[in-house]
Short mmCIF file of C-alpha atoms in Angstrom, two decimals:
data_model
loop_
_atom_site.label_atom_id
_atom_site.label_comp_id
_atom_site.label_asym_id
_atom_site.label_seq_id
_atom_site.Cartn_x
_atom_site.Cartn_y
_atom_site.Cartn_z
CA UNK A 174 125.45 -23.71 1.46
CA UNK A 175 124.51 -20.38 2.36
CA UNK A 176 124.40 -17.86 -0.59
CA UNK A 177 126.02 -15.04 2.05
CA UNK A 178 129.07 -15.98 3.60
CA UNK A 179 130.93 -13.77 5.99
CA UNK A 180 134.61 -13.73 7.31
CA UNK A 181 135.28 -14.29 10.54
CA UNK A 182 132.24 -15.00 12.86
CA UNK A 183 134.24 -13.34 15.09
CA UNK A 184 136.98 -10.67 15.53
CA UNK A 185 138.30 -9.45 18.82
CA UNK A 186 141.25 -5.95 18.13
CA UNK A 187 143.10 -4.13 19.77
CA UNK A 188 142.32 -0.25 19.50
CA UNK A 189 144.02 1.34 16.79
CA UNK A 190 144.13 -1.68 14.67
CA UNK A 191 143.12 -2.25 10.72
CA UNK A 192 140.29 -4.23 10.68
CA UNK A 193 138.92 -6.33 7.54
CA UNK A 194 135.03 -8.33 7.45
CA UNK A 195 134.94 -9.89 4.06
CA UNK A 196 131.64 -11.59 2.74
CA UNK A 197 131.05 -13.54 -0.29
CA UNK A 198 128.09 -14.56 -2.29
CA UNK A 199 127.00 -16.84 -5.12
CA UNK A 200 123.78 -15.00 -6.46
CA UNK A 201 123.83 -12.15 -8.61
CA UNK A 202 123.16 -9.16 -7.15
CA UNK A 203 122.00 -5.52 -7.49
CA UNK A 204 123.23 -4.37 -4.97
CA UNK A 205 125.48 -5.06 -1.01
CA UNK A 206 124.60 -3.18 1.92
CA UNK A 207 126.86 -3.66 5.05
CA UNK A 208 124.68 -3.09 8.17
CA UNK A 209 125.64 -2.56 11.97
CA UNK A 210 123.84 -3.37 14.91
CA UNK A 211 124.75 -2.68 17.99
CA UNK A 212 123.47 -4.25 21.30
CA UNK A 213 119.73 -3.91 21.76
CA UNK A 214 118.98 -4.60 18.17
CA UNK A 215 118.81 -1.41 15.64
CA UNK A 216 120.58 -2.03 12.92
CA UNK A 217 122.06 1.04 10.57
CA UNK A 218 122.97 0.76 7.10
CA UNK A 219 126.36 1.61 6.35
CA UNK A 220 126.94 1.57 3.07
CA UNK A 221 125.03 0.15 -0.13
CA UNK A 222 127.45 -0.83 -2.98
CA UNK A 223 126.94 -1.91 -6.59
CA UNK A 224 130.46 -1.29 -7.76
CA UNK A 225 133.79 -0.04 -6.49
CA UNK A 226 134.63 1.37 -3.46
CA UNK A 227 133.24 4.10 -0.43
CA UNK A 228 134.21 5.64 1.86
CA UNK A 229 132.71 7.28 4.84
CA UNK A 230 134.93 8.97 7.88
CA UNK A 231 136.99 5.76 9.26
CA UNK A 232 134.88 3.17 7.32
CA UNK A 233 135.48 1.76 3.89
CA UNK A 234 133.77 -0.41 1.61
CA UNK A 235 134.59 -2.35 -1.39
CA UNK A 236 133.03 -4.71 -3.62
CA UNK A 237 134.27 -6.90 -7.00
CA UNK A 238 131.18 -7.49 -8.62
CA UNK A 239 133.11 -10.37 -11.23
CA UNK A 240 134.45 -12.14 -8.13
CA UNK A 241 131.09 -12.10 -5.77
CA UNK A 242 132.76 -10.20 -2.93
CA UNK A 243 132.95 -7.35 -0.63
CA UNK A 244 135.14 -6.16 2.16
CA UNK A 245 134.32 -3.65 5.04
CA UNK A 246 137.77 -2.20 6.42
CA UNK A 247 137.85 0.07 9.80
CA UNK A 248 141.01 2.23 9.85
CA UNK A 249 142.47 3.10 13.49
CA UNK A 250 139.86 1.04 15.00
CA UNK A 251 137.62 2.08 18.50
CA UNK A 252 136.20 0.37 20.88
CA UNK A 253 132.62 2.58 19.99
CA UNK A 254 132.90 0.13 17.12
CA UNK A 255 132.23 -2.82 19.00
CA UNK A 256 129.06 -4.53 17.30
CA UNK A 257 127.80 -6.94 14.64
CA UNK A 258 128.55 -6.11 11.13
CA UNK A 259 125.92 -7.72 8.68
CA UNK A 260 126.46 -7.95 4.87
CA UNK A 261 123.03 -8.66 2.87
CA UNK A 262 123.02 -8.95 -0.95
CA UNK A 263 119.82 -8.02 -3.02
CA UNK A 264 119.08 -10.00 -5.93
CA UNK A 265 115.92 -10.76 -7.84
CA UNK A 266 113.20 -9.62 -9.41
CA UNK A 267 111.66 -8.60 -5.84
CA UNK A 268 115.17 -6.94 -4.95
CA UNK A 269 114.94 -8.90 -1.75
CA UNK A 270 117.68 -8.69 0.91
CA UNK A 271 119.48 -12.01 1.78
CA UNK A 272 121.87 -11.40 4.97
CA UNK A 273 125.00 -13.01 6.04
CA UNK A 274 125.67 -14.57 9.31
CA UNK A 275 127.26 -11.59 10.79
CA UNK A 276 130.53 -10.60 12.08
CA UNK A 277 130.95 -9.71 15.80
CA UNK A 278 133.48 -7.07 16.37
CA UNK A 279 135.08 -6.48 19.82
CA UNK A 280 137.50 -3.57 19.67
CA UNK A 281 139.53 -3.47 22.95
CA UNK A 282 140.81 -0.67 24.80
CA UNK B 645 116.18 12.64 8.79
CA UNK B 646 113.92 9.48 7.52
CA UNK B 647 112.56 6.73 10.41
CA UNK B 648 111.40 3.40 10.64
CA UNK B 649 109.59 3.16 14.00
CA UNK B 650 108.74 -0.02 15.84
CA UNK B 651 106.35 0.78 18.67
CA UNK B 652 107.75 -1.19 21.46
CA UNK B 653 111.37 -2.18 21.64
CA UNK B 654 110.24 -5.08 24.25
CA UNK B 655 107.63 -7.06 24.59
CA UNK B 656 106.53 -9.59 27.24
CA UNK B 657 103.37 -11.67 26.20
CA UNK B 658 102.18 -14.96 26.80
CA UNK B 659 101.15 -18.17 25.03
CA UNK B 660 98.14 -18.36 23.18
CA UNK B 661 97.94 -14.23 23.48
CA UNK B 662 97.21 -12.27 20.05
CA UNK B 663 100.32 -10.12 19.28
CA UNK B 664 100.31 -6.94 17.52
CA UNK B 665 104.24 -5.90 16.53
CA UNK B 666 103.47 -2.07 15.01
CA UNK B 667 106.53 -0.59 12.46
CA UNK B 668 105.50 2.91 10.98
CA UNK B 669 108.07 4.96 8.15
CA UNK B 670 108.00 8.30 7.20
CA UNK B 671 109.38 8.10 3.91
CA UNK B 672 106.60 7.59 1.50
CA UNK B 673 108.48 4.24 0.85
CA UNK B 674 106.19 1.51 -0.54
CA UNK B 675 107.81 -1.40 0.27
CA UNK B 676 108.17 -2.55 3.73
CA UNK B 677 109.69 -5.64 5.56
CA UNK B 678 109.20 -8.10 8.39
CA UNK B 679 112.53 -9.80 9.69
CA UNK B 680 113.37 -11.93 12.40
CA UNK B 681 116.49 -12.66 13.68
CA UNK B 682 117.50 -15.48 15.88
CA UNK B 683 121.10 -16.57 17.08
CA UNK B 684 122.78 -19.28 14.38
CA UNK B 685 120.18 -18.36 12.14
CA UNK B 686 120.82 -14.64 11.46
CA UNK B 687 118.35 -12.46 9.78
CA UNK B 688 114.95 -14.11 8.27
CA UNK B 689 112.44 -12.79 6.15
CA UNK B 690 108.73 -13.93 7.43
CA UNK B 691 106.31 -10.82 5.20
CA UNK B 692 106.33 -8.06 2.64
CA UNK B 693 104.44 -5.10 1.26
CA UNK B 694 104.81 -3.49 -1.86
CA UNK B 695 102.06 -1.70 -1.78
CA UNK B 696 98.91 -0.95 0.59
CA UNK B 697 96.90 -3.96 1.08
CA UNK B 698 99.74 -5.83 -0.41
CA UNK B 699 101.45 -8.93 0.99
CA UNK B 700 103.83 -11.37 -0.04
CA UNK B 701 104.72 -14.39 2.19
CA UNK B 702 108.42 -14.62 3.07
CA UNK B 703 110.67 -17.18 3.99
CA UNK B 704 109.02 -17.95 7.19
CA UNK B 705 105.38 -17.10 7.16
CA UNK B 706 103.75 -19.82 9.27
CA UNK B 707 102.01 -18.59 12.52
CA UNK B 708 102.11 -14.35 10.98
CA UNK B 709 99.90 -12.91 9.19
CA UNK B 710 100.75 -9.08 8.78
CA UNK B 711 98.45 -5.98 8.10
CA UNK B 712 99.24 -2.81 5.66
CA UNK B 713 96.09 -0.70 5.29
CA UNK B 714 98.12 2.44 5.15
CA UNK B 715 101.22 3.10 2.96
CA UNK B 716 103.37 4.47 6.09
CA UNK B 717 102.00 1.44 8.09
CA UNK B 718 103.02 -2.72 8.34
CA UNK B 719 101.70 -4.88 11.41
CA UNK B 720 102.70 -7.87 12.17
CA UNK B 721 100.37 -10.09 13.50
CA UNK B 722 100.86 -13.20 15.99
CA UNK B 723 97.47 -14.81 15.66
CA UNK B 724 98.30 -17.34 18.62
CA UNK B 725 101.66 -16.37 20.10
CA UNK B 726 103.79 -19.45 21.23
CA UNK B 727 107.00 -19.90 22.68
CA UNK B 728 109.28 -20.84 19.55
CA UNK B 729 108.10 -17.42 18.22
CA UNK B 730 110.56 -15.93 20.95
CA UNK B 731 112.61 -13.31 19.13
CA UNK B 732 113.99 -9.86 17.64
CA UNK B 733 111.82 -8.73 15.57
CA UNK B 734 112.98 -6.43 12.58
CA UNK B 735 110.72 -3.98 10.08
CA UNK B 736 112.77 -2.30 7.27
CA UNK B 737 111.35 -0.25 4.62
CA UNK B 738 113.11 0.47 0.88
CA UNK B 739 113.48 2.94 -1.41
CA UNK B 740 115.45 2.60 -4.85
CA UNK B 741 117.95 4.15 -2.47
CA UNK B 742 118.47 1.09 0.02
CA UNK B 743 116.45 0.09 3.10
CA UNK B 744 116.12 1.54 6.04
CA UNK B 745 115.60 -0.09 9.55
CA UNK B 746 113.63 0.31 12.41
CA UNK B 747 115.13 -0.50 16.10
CA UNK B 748 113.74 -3.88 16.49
CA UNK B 749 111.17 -5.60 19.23
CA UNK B 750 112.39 -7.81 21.34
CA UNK B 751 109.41 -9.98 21.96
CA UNK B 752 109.62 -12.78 24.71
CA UNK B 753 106.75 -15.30 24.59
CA UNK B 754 106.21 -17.34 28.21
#
């Protein structure tokens, strides 16, 4: 069993729409980032979370640290936010990353 | 704003070749990362640095060796490139801010 698991694999919207990637892990953690990476490879971080709940412009991110998981909502969706959305936990002594599988997002016009 | 640079964003080399894959940061950080990430198998760790001339094996060393002889500096090295080492190729450095990530190298081994 994977120790990152992310919900769904894949997500196709309709512009406009509320939009929810939820991952959940079974390590303890310091900290969750939520990444994106668009097509051609760079990957951003969104957000790093250890508690509680950001926010940044149409992006939000949340995270219960007693029940191991994390949601990434996008409010009024576009289709600029087409991409893979990657959550990675970091845990241990190292602070290593561990990533998810990813979500791919299509937002349609 | 801070940068993680990878030299080339695609690569084209060929079996047996010796690969250099080049990720610079101008951040002072002193950790730095080599991913890989390959469809189905998402995002893998092979090396770390925490320090210059510093090196930790990852998850999936075997056939890299990587390079840090300069803090803002992390090569990773294909001694003997074959074809299953086909990939995207990640570098991310860290702060006790979070990590930040370069554009990735597409390399393509024929």
């Amino acid at each position: 069993k994977n120790e990152v698991e992310q919900s769904p694999q894949n997500l196709t919207a309709q512009e406009g729409e509320f939009i929810t990637i939820n991952c959940s892990y079974s390590v303890g953690i310091s900290a969750l980032h939520w990444l994106q990476q668009h097509p051609g490879g760079g990957i951003v971080s969104l957000f790093m979370l250890s508690s509680g709940k950001k926010k940044h412009g149409r992006l939000i991110a949340t995270i219960n640290i007693q029940e191991k998981h994390s949601s990434l909502h996008i409010t009024a969706s576009h289709p600029r936010d087409s991409a893979v959305y990657i959550c990675a936990v970091v845990s241990g002594s190292a602070r290593q990353l561990t990533f998810g599988s990813g979500t791919q997002l299509t937002v349609l016009p | 704003d801070v940068k993680v640079t990878q030299s080339s964003r695609y690569l084209v080399k060929r079996t047996g070749e010796k690969v250099f894959l080049e990720c610079v940061q101008d951040m002072d950080h002193e950790n730095m990362f080599w991913y890989r990430q390959d469809p189905g198998l998402g995002l893998r760790l092979i090396y770390f640095s925490y320090d210059v001339k510093m090196k930790e094996k990852g998850d999936i060393p075997e056939g890299y060796s990587v390079s840090r002889e300069k803090k803002e500096r992390f090569s990773l090295i294909l001694e003997s490139a074959s074809t299953n080492q086909t990939s995207m190729y990640l570098c991310a450095s860290r702060s006790n801010y979070g990590y930040t990530f370069g554009s990735g190298t597409r390399l393509t081994v024929v």
